[in-house]
Amino acid sequence: MSVARCERPRFSDAPLVLGLLGVLVLAGFDSPNTSAMEPAAGLPRDTPSGFESLIDGELVDSWEGSLDDWKLENGVLIGTTDGSVKVNRFITSSIDPVEDFELEVDVWVSAKGNSGIQYRSELREDLGPAVMVGYQCDVVANTPKYNGMLYEERGRRILCHTGQKVVTDDQGQGWVVDSKTPPEFEPEAWHRYKVRVVGNHHQHWIDGVKTAEHFDMDPRGRSLSGRIGVQVHVGPPMEIRYRNFFVKRLPRSDDSMVASMNLPEDAEKIVPQGGWKNAGRRDSNYKLQAAELPGTRDVHRAGPIWLASQPDAKGLAAAKEAGVTRVITLRSEREIDFDDEAMVKDAGLEFHAIRFGGHQQMTDAKLDELRRLLRSARPDEQVLLHCASANRVGAVWIAHRVLDGRQAIENAVAEGKRIGLKDPDLESTAIQYVRRKR
């Protein structure tokens, strides 16, 4: 069996012998192994051999997080919202993180409900109470192309619509290699969801019908281990029920990862969610951490973005050694008595100046441009944003973190103050900008 090569992108210059994995890649949307003796979805069921149950004892024994949204009744995990939820909320299973696994769960969702099964996900309290980031098998009753799809919460977003088989290449670009009409499943009825993940190969099913298949070749975006959780979503009032929630850990082997792959000639390049302006973009949710640069105060880092007060020449040299390629200053010309552009360029770094003093000069146009520059940060093209004392940096961070990371305003403000924000007028201007842009 061979796979037609495509000119771009190419995962490997060497041909790929697929063997059994090739059958999985090129075969139709097959059904998982199921037993005719299994009880119908929604009926009580014994834990299958080799699996562990995620619903045992009291709610607090098995789950942690936003427990006020949930209750456990007669073996059914029930989540409800009244329509007032402002951010997606999660509970996380207390079992250890999973790597390769199979998951089975019976699901009932109200007609306007929206939920999801998180897996290989990370609990990120710094983004908000009980926030989870990572892969999600979507549960969306009234939208067939979303129900059972693969989504990445607060990350790369939609990776594989329902009915699709997708390869995400090593640059983060998705390619559809097979597509079928999304199956429809009746809302407010029980359905059995199954997830199987081996290495970077993801598969989802509903009632034995494969809804999504994905190969994640993106080393910077993918996750190979993490927690399991479930979600209640922003939007109208809803109810979600989970029953017979089981997971089986699979042994990791040298064959678990698909190391390289050539795309078929007719592979369809996926337009990123929100259009091509979002190509290569993921939500800006790197964890904010204290950092150090010589001769520089109030240094913080969030992934490829560095935030600080004015660095000196030693600080710039250290930043370059750490991977910074461009420096953005917010300082106005009248507050400095040296050539800041020359100092940055002498350090071998790219220089950008988006200058403003007080909050009146922090215009929408300047914040738009600053957000664009921050969004361009990559692990191999890191960015250092600075002002005199990190006060203005903290205000800019609010706008970036809320609009480009989908964080709650309160969390972004708290982070801005950690960075160095002290001026209430700058804080207010940043919040007003966020509300206009939303």
Short mmCIF file of C-alpha atoms in Angstrom, two decimals:
data_model
loop_
_atom_site.label_atom_id
_atom_site.label_comp_id
_atom_site.label_asym_id
_atom_site.label_seq_id
_atom_site.Cartn_x
_atom_site.Cartn_y
_atom_site.Cartn_z
CA MET A 1 0.00 0.00 0.00
CA SER A 2 1.40 3.40 -0.91
CA VAL A 3 0.47 6.97 -0.27
CA ALA A 4 0.64 9.61 -2.97
CA ARG A 5 3.22 12.27 -2.19
CA CYS A 6 2.39 15.96 -2.09
CA GLU A 7 4.76 18.81 -2.74
CA ARG A 8 3.93 20.73 0.45
CA PRO A 9 4.10 20.19 3.30
CA ARG A 10 6.23 17.07 3.39
CA PHE A 11 6.73 15.42 6.77
CA SER A 12 9.73 13.43 5.68
CA ASP A 13 11.85 13.24 2.54
CA ALA A 14 11.96 9.47 2.99
CA PRO A 15 9.02 7.35 1.72
CA LEU A 16 6.78 6.00 4.46
CA VAL A 17 5.95 2.29 4.67
CA LEU A 18 2.67 2.35 6.55
CA GLY A 19 1.95 -1.31 7.22
CA LEU A 20 -0.85 -1.69 9.74
CA LEU A 21 -0.90 2.05 10.46
CA GLY A 22 -1.37 2.62 6.74
CA VAL A 23 -4.54 0.56 6.90
CA LEU A 24 -5.76 2.76 9.74
CA VAL A 25 -4.92 5.94 7.86
CA LEU A 26 -6.45 5.04 4.52
CA ALA A 27 -9.32 2.79 5.57
CA GLY A 28 -12.83 4.14 5.88
CA PHE A 29 -14.41 5.41 9.10
CA ASP A 30 -14.47 2.03 10.77
CA SER A 31 -16.21 1.10 14.03
CA PRO A 32 -14.34 0.12 17.20
CA ASN A 33 -14.58 -3.35 18.64
CA THR A 34 -17.94 -3.51 20.35
CA SER A 35 -19.79 -6.35 21.97
CA ALA A 36 -23.40 -7.15 21.14
CA MET A 37 -23.78 -8.10 24.80
CA GLU A 38 -23.11 -4.57 26.07
CA PRO A 39 -26.14 -2.89 27.69
CA ALA A 40 -27.71 -0.07 25.71
CA ALA A 41 -26.31 3.40 26.29
CA GLY A 42 -27.64 4.94 29.49
CA LEU A 43 -28.38 1.65 31.27
CA PRO A 44 -26.27 0.60 34.27
CA ARG A 45 -23.17 -1.29 33.24
CA ASP A 46 -20.37 -3.17 35.00
CA THR A 47 -16.84 -1.85 34.61
CA PRO A 48 -15.34 -3.66 31.58
CA SER A 49 -12.27 -5.82 32.10
CA GLY A 50 -9.07 -3.77 32.11
CA PHE A 51 -10.91 -0.46 32.61
CA GLU A 52 -11.30 1.73 35.70
CA SER A 53 -14.43 3.71 36.55
CA LEU A 54 -14.27 7.49 36.86
CA ILE A 55 -17.56 7.63 38.79
CA ASP A 56 -17.20 5.98 42.19
CA GLY A 57 -18.48 6.96 45.62
CA GLU A 58 -19.35 10.60 46.24
CA LEU A 59 -18.73 13.41 43.74
CA VAL A 60 -15.86 14.81 45.80
CA ASP A 61 -14.22 11.36 45.87
CA SER A 62 -13.84 11.19 42.09
CA TRP A 63 -13.74 14.79 40.84
CA GLU A 64 -12.32 18.20 41.68
CA GLY A 65 -12.86 21.69 40.33
CA SER A 66 -16.11 23.57 39.67
CA LEU A 67 -18.20 21.10 41.68
CA ASP A 68 -21.08 23.54 42.27
CA ASP A 69 -22.16 22.97 38.65
CA TRP A 70 -22.42 19.20 39.14
CA LYS A 71 -24.13 16.49 41.16
CA LEU A 72 -23.90 12.71 41.23
CA GLU A 73 -27.21 10.84 41.37
CA ASN A 74 -27.63 7.07 41.03
CA GLY A 75 -24.36 6.71 39.15
CA VAL A 76 -25.08 9.62 36.79
CA LEU A 77 -22.82 12.68 36.71
CA ILE A 78 -25.09 15.67 35.98
CA GLY A 79 -23.91 19.16 35.04
CA THR A 80 -26.27 22.14 34.71
CA THR A 81 -26.06 25.85 33.99
CA ASP A 82 -28.71 28.59 34.17
CA GLY A 83 -27.33 30.61 31.26
CA SER A 84 -25.30 32.99 33.42
CA VAL A 85 -21.93 31.21 33.01
CA LYS A 86 -19.35 33.68 31.64
CA VAL A 87 -16.47 31.26 31.02
CA ASN A 88 -16.35 27.52 30.34
CA ARG A 89 -16.09 25.61 33.63
CA PHE A 90 -14.62 22.19 34.31
CA ILE A 91 -14.31 19.36 36.75
CA THR A 92 -11.26 17.12 36.59
CA SER A 93 -11.10 13.40 37.32
CA SER A 94 -8.97 12.54 40.34
CA ILE A 95 -7.26 9.64 38.51
CA ASP A 96 -3.64 9.99 37.46
CA PRO A 97 -2.89 11.59 34.06
CA VAL A 98 -3.33 9.35 31.02
CA GLU A 99 -0.99 8.77 28.09
CA ASP A 100 -2.27 6.17 25.60
CA PHE A 101 -5.80 5.06 26.50
CA GLU A 102 -9.33 4.04 25.55
CA LEU A 103 -12.29 5.86 27.07
CA GLU A 104 -15.98 4.96 27.05
CA VAL A 105 -18.85 7.01 28.46
CA ASP A 106 -22.61 7.25 27.93
CA VAL A 107 -23.76 10.83 27.32
CA TRP A 108 -27.11 12.65 27.42
CA VAL A 109 -27.23 16.35 26.53
CA SER A 110 -30.11 18.81 26.34
CA ALA A 111 -31.09 20.17 22.93
CA LYS A 112 -29.18 23.43 23.35
CA GLY A 113 -26.43 21.91 25.46
CA ASN A 114 -22.70 22.17 24.86
CA SER A 115 -20.14 20.12 26.76
CA GLY A 116 -16.96 18.22 26.13
CA ILE A 117 -14.74 15.41 27.36
CA GLN A 118 -11.25 16.74 28.09
CA TYR A 119 -8.31 14.38 27.79
CA ARG A 120 -4.53 14.71 27.91
CA SER A 121 -5.34 18.13 29.34
CA GLU A 122 -3.67 20.42 31.86
CA LEU A 123 -5.33 22.05 34.85
CA ARG A 124 -4.49 25.77 34.69
CA GLU A 125 -5.68 27.62 37.78
CA ASP A 126 -3.68 30.66 36.65
CA LEU A 127 -6.21 31.12 33.81
CA GLY A 128 -9.19 30.95 36.14
CA PRO A 129 -10.79 28.61 38.67
CA ALA A 130 -10.55 24.97 37.52
CA VAL A 131 -9.73 25.91 33.89
CA MET A 132 -8.53 23.03 31.69
CA VAL A 133 -6.42 23.37 28.55
CA GLY A 134 -6.05 20.58 25.99
CA TYR A 135 -7.77 18.06 23.75
CA GLN A 136 -11.55 17.74 23.88
CA CYS A 137 -14.11 15.40 22.35
CA ASP A 138 -16.99 17.82 21.81
CA VAL A 139 -20.57 17.12 22.90
CA VAL A 140 -22.85 19.50 20.98
CA ALA A 141 -26.37 18.17 20.44
CA ASN A 142 -27.70 20.49 17.74
CA THR A 143 -24.63 20.94 15.50
CA PRO A 144 -23.59 17.72 13.68
CA LYS A 145 -20.22 19.07 12.47
CA TYR A 146 -19.22 19.74 16.09
CA ASN A 147 -20.70 16.72 17.90
CA GLY A 148 -17.85 14.27 18.43
CA MET A 149 -15.20 16.47 16.79
CA LEU A 150 -11.68 17.06 18.13
CA TYR A 151 -11.17 20.50 19.65
CA GLU A 152 -8.27 21.89 21.63
CA GLU A 153 -9.55 24.00 24.51
CA ARG A 154 -7.63 27.28 24.80
CA GLY A 155 -5.12 26.06 22.25
CA ARG A 156 -5.29 25.41 18.51
CA ARG A 157 -9.11 25.25 18.67
CA ILE A 158 -10.83 23.06 16.02
CA LEU A 159 -8.42 20.34 14.91
CA CYS A 160 -10.83 17.94 13.19
CA HIS A 161 -14.52 18.53 12.39
CA THR A 162 -16.94 15.65 12.75
CA GLY A 163 -16.82 13.38 9.70
CA GLN A 164 -13.22 14.27 8.89
CA LYS A 165 -9.87 12.53 8.94
CA VAL A 166 -7.17 15.15 9.44
CA VAL A 167 -3.38 15.35 9.58
CA THR A 168 -1.90 18.35 11.39
CA ASP A 169 1.60 18.77 9.99
CA ASP A 170 4.80 19.63 11.83
CA GLN A 171 4.17 23.35 11.24
CA GLY A 172 0.69 23.20 12.78
CA GLN A 173 -1.20 23.30 9.46
CA GLY A 174 -4.17 20.94 9.19
CA TRP A 175 -4.97 18.86 6.08
CA VAL A 176 -8.22 16.95 5.46
CA VAL A 177 -7.39 13.57 3.92
CA ASP A 178 -10.92 12.16 4.06
CA SER A 179 -14.34 13.68 4.69
CA LYS A 180 -17.88 12.39 5.06
CA THR A 181 -21.22 14.00 5.86
CA PRO A 182 -21.33 14.47 9.65
CA PRO A 183 -23.65 11.90 11.25
CA GLU A 184 -26.60 13.19 13.28
CA PHE A 185 -27.50 11.98 16.75
CA GLU A 186 -30.76 12.72 18.53
CA PRO A 187 -30.49 15.22 21.40
CA GLU A 188 -31.88 14.39 24.83
CA ALA A 189 -31.17 10.70 24.28
CA TRP A 190 -28.36 8.50 25.54
CA HIS A 191 -25.39 7.85 23.24
CA ARG A 192 -22.14 5.99 23.81
CA TYR A 193 -18.99 8.04 23.16
CA LYS A 194 -15.63 6.34 22.73
CA VAL A 195 -12.15 7.86 22.47
CA ARG A 196 -8.98 5.98 21.61
CA VAL A 197 -5.61 7.74 21.61
CA VAL A 198 -2.31 6.02 20.82
CA GLY A 199 0.74 8.23 20.50
CA ASN A 200 -0.29 11.07 18.19
CA HIS A 201 -3.24 9.18 16.65
CA HIS A 202 -6.68 10.23 17.94
CA GLN A 203 -10.02 8.57 17.18
CA HIS A 204 -13.57 9.39 18.39
CA TRP A 205 -16.81 7.45 17.99
CA ILE A 206 -20.48 7.95 18.88
CA ASP A 207 -22.65 4.82 18.96
CA GLY A 208 -19.98 2.93 17.00
CA VAL A 209 -19.82 5.55 14.22
CA LYS A 210 -16.41 7.16 13.86
CA THR A 211 -16.79 10.92 14.15
CA ALA A 212 -13.16 12.09 14.03
CA GLU A 213 -9.68 10.79 13.27
CA HIS A 214 -6.59 12.94 13.70
CA PHE A 215 -2.83 12.57 13.40
CA ASP A 216 -1.04 15.28 15.39
CA MET A 217 2.42 15.72 13.85
CA ASP A 218 2.90 19.14 15.46
CA PRO A 219 5.62 18.72 18.14
CA ARG A 220 5.07 22.22 19.57
CA GLY A 221 1.30 21.91 19.82
CA ARG A 222 0.53 18.34 20.78
CA SER A 223 0.31 16.78 24.21
CA LEU A 224 1.19 13.17 24.99
CA SER A 225 -0.09 13.04 28.56
CA GLY A 226 -2.62 14.81 30.75
CA ARG A 227 -5.78 14.82 32.84
CA ILE A 228 -9.36 13.81 32.02
CA GLY A 229 -12.24 16.19 32.71
CA VAL A 230 -15.68 17.36 31.58
CA GLN A 231 -17.10 20.78 30.84
CA VAL A 232 -20.16 22.98 31.12
CA HIS A 233 -20.11 25.65 28.42
CA VAL A 234 -21.06 29.30 28.23
CA GLY A 235 -24.40 29.94 26.52
CA PRO A 236 -28.04 29.13 27.17
CA PRO A 237 -29.24 27.01 30.10
CA MET A 238 -28.23 23.39 29.62
CA GLU A 239 -27.96 19.97 31.17
CA ILE A 240 -25.36 17.30 30.50
CA ARG A 241 -25.29 13.76 31.91
CA TYR A 242 -22.44 11.23 31.96
CA ARG A 243 -22.81 7.60 32.98
CA ASN A 244 -20.70 4.44 32.74
CA PHE A 245 -17.50 6.52 32.55
CA PHE A 246 -14.57 4.14 32.01
CA VAL A 247 -10.93 4.47 30.95
CA LYS A 248 -8.36 1.83 30.06
CA ARG A 249 -4.65 2.65 29.99
CA LEU A 250 -2.76 1.25 27.00
CA PRO A 251 0.95 0.38 27.05
CA ARG A 252 3.21 2.88 25.31
CA SER A 253 5.52 1.28 22.75
CA ASP A 254 8.08 2.35 20.15
CA ASP A 255 5.35 2.00 17.53
CA SER A 256 2.89 4.32 19.29
CA MET A 257 4.00 7.47 17.48
CA VAL A 258 3.54 8.06 13.77
CA ALA A 259 6.92 9.65 13.10
CA SER A 260 6.45 10.81 9.50
CA MET A 261 3.77 10.87 6.85
CA ASN A 262 3.27 11.92 3.25
CA LEU A 263 -0.02 13.54 2.31
CA PRO A 264 -2.24 12.42 -0.57
CA GLU A 265 -2.29 14.69 -3.63
CA ASP A 266 -5.91 15.64 -2.97
CA ALA A 267 -5.45 16.60 0.69
CA GLU A 268 -7.44 19.77 1.47
CA LYS A 269 -5.65 22.56 3.30
CA ILE A 270 -7.72 23.66 6.30
CA VAL A 271 -8.57 27.34 6.67
CA PRO A 272 -7.90 28.19 10.34
CA GLN A 273 -10.88 28.92 12.56
CA GLY A 274 -11.56 32.64 12.11
CA GLY A 275 -9.86 32.79 8.68
CA TRP A 276 -6.33 32.96 7.36
CA LYS A 277 -5.50 35.87 9.66
CA ASN A 278 -5.32 33.21 12.39
CA ALA A 279 -2.93 30.91 10.51
CA GLY A 280 -0.49 29.37 12.96
CA ARG A 281 -2.24 31.08 15.85
CA ARG A 282 -3.14 29.49 19.13
CA ASP A 283 -4.65 31.05 22.21
CA SER A 284 -2.01 32.91 24.22
CA ASN A 285 -2.23 30.86 27.38
CA TYR A 286 1.36 30.18 28.31
CA LYS A 287 1.78 30.25 32.06
CA LEU A 288 3.10 33.56 33.41
CA GLN A 289 6.21 32.99 35.51
CA ALA A 290 8.84 35.13 37.19
CA ALA A 291 12.12 35.19 35.27
CA GLU A 292 15.53 36.85 35.41
CA LEU A 293 17.67 38.99 33.12
CA PRO A 294 20.87 40.70 34.34
CA GLY A 295 20.43 44.37 35.19
CA THR A 296 16.67 44.22 34.63
CA ARG A 297 13.86 44.53 37.18
CA ASP A 298 10.36 43.01 37.20
CA VAL A 299 11.08 40.29 34.64
CA HIS A 300 8.35 37.80 33.76
CA ARG A 301 7.91 35.28 30.99
CA ALA A 302 4.93 33.58 29.34
CA GLY A 303 6.25 31.06 26.84
CA PRO A 304 8.00 32.99 24.05
CA ILE A 305 7.04 36.41 25.46
CA TRP A 306 9.29 38.24 27.94
CA LEU A 307 7.97 41.21 29.93
CA ALA A 308 10.18 43.60 31.85
CA SER A 309 11.31 47.05 32.87
CA GLN A 310 14.14 48.72 30.92
CA PRO A 311 16.92 46.20 30.19
CA ASP A 312 20.55 47.21 29.99
CA ALA A 313 23.11 45.85 27.53
CA LYS A 314 23.78 42.77 29.67
CA GLY A 315 20.06 42.10 29.95
CA LEU A 316 19.65 42.33 26.17
CA ALA A 317 22.57 39.96 25.61
CA ALA A 318 21.05 37.45 28.03
CA ALA A 319 17.66 37.80 26.36
CA LYS A 320 19.21 37.05 22.98
CA GLU A 321 20.96 33.99 24.37
CA ALA A 322 17.58 32.79 25.75
CA GLY A 323 15.99 33.01 22.28
CA VAL A 324 14.68 36.58 22.02
CA THR A 325 14.93 37.95 18.47
CA ARG A 326 12.97 41.20 18.74
CA VAL A 327 12.53 43.90 21.35
CA ILE A 328 9.48 46.18 21.70
CA THR A 329 9.78 49.35 23.71
CA LEU A 330 6.88 51.42 25.00
CA ARG A 331 9.06 54.28 26.28
CA SER A 332 8.47 57.75 24.89
CA GLU A 333 11.48 59.56 23.43
CA ARG A 334 11.31 62.38 25.94
CA GLU A 335 11.79 60.04 28.91
CA ILE A 336 15.10 58.56 27.73
CA ASP A 337 18.50 60.17 27.35
CA PHE A 338 20.16 57.45 25.27
CA ASP A 339 19.71 55.85 21.85
CA ASP A 340 17.58 52.84 22.76
CA GLU A 341 17.29 51.71 19.14
CA ALA A 342 21.07 51.59 18.72
CA MET A 343 21.50 49.67 21.97
CA VAL A 344 19.03 47.00 20.84
CA LYS A 345 20.51 46.72 17.35
CA ASP A 346 24.04 46.56 18.76
CA ALA A 347 22.87 43.48 20.66
CA GLY A 348 21.88 41.91 17.35
CA LEU A 349 18.14 42.20 17.97
CA GLU A 350 15.25 43.56 15.93
CA PHE A 351 13.86 46.83 17.30
CA HIS A 352 10.22 48.00 17.47
CA ALA A 353 9.01 51.18 19.15
CA ILE A 354 5.33 51.66 20.00
CA ARG A 355 5.81 54.69 22.19
CA PHE A 356 3.38 56.22 24.66
CA GLY A 357 3.59 57.92 28.04
CA GLY A 358 0.27 58.08 29.88
CA HIS A 359 -3.03 56.37 29.31
CA GLN A 360 -4.25 59.07 26.89
CA GLN A 361 -1.56 58.01 24.41
CA MET A 362 -2.33 54.29 24.73
CA THR A 363 -4.60 54.32 21.67
CA ASP A 364 -6.53 51.50 20.06
CA ALA A 365 -4.18 51.60 17.07
CA LYS A 366 -1.12 51.17 19.30
CA LEU A 367 -2.70 48.32 21.25
CA ASP A 368 -3.73 46.64 17.98
CA GLU A 369 -0.15 46.76 16.74
CA LEU A 370 1.27 45.57 20.05
CA ARG A 371 -1.09 42.60 20.09
CA ARG A 372 -0.05 41.75 16.53
CA LEU A 373 3.61 41.75 17.52
CA LEU A 374 2.98 39.65 20.62
CA ARG A 375 0.95 37.13 18.62
CA SER A 376 3.93 36.71 16.30
CA ALA A 377 6.11 35.35 19.13
CA ARG A 378 7.30 31.79 18.61
CA PRO A 379 9.71 29.55 20.53
CA ASP A 380 12.36 30.28 17.88
CA GLU A 381 11.37 33.98 17.57
CA GLN A 382 10.81 35.19 21.11
CA VAL A 383 9.79 38.74 21.99
CA LEU A 384 10.80 41.09 24.82
CA LEU A 385 8.26 43.83 25.67
CA HIS A 386 9.44 46.53 28.06
CA CYS A 387 8.91 50.04 29.38
CA ALA A 388 10.67 51.92 32.18
CA SER A 389 9.13 50.07 35.13
CA ALA A 390 6.79 47.43 33.57
CA ASN A 391 3.77 49.62 34.48
CA ARG A 392 2.69 50.13 30.86
CA VAL A 393 3.69 46.55 30.00
CA GLY A 394 1.14 45.31 32.54
CA ALA A 395 -1.61 47.34 30.88
CA VAL A 396 -0.74 46.01 27.41
CA TRP A 397 -0.71 42.50 28.85
CA ILE A 398 -4.35 42.84 29.93
CA ALA A 399 -5.44 43.51 26.34
CA HIS A 400 -3.32 40.70 24.90
CA ARG A 401 -4.24 38.13 27.52
CA VAL A 402 -8.01 38.67 27.29
CA LEU A 403 -8.39 39.09 23.52
CA ASP A 404 -5.67 36.68 22.37
CA GLY A 405 -5.78 34.21 25.25
CA ARG A 406 -9.52 34.35 26.04
CA GLN A 407 -8.79 34.86 29.72
CA ALA A 408 -11.25 36.45 32.09
CA ILE A 409 -10.60 40.18 32.60
CA GLU A 410 -10.14 39.70 36.35
CA ASN A 411 -7.34 37.16 35.80
CA ALA A 412 -5.63 39.32 33.20
CA VAL A 413 -5.75 42.35 35.51
CA ALA A 414 -4.24 40.31 38.34
CA GLU A 415 -1.43 39.21 36.02
CA GLY A 416 -0.91 42.79 34.83
CA LYS A 417 -0.40 43.89 38.42
CA ARG A 418 2.04 41.04 39.02
CA ILE A 419 4.02 42.27 36.03
CA GLY A 420 4.19 45.85 37.32
CA LEU A 421 0.94 47.68 36.53
CA LYS A 422 0.26 50.37 39.15
CA ASP A 423 -1.57 53.17 37.29
CA PRO A 424 -5.39 52.80 37.62
CA ASP A 425 -5.90 54.97 34.53
CA LEU A 426 -3.81 52.61 32.42
CA GLU A 427 -5.77 49.67 33.84
CA SER A 428 -9.10 51.35 33.05
CA THR A 429 -8.00 52.24 29.49
CA ALA A 430 -6.92 48.65 28.83
CA ILE A 431 -10.23 47.28 30.10
CA GLN A 432 -12.23 49.75 27.99
CA TYR A 433 -10.22 48.70 24.92
CA VAL A 434 -10.98 45.03 25.62
CA ARG A 435 -14.70 45.70 25.92
CA ARG A 436 -14.77 47.64 22.64
CA LYS A 437 -12.88 44.92 20.78
CA ARG A 438 -15.02 42.13 22.16
#
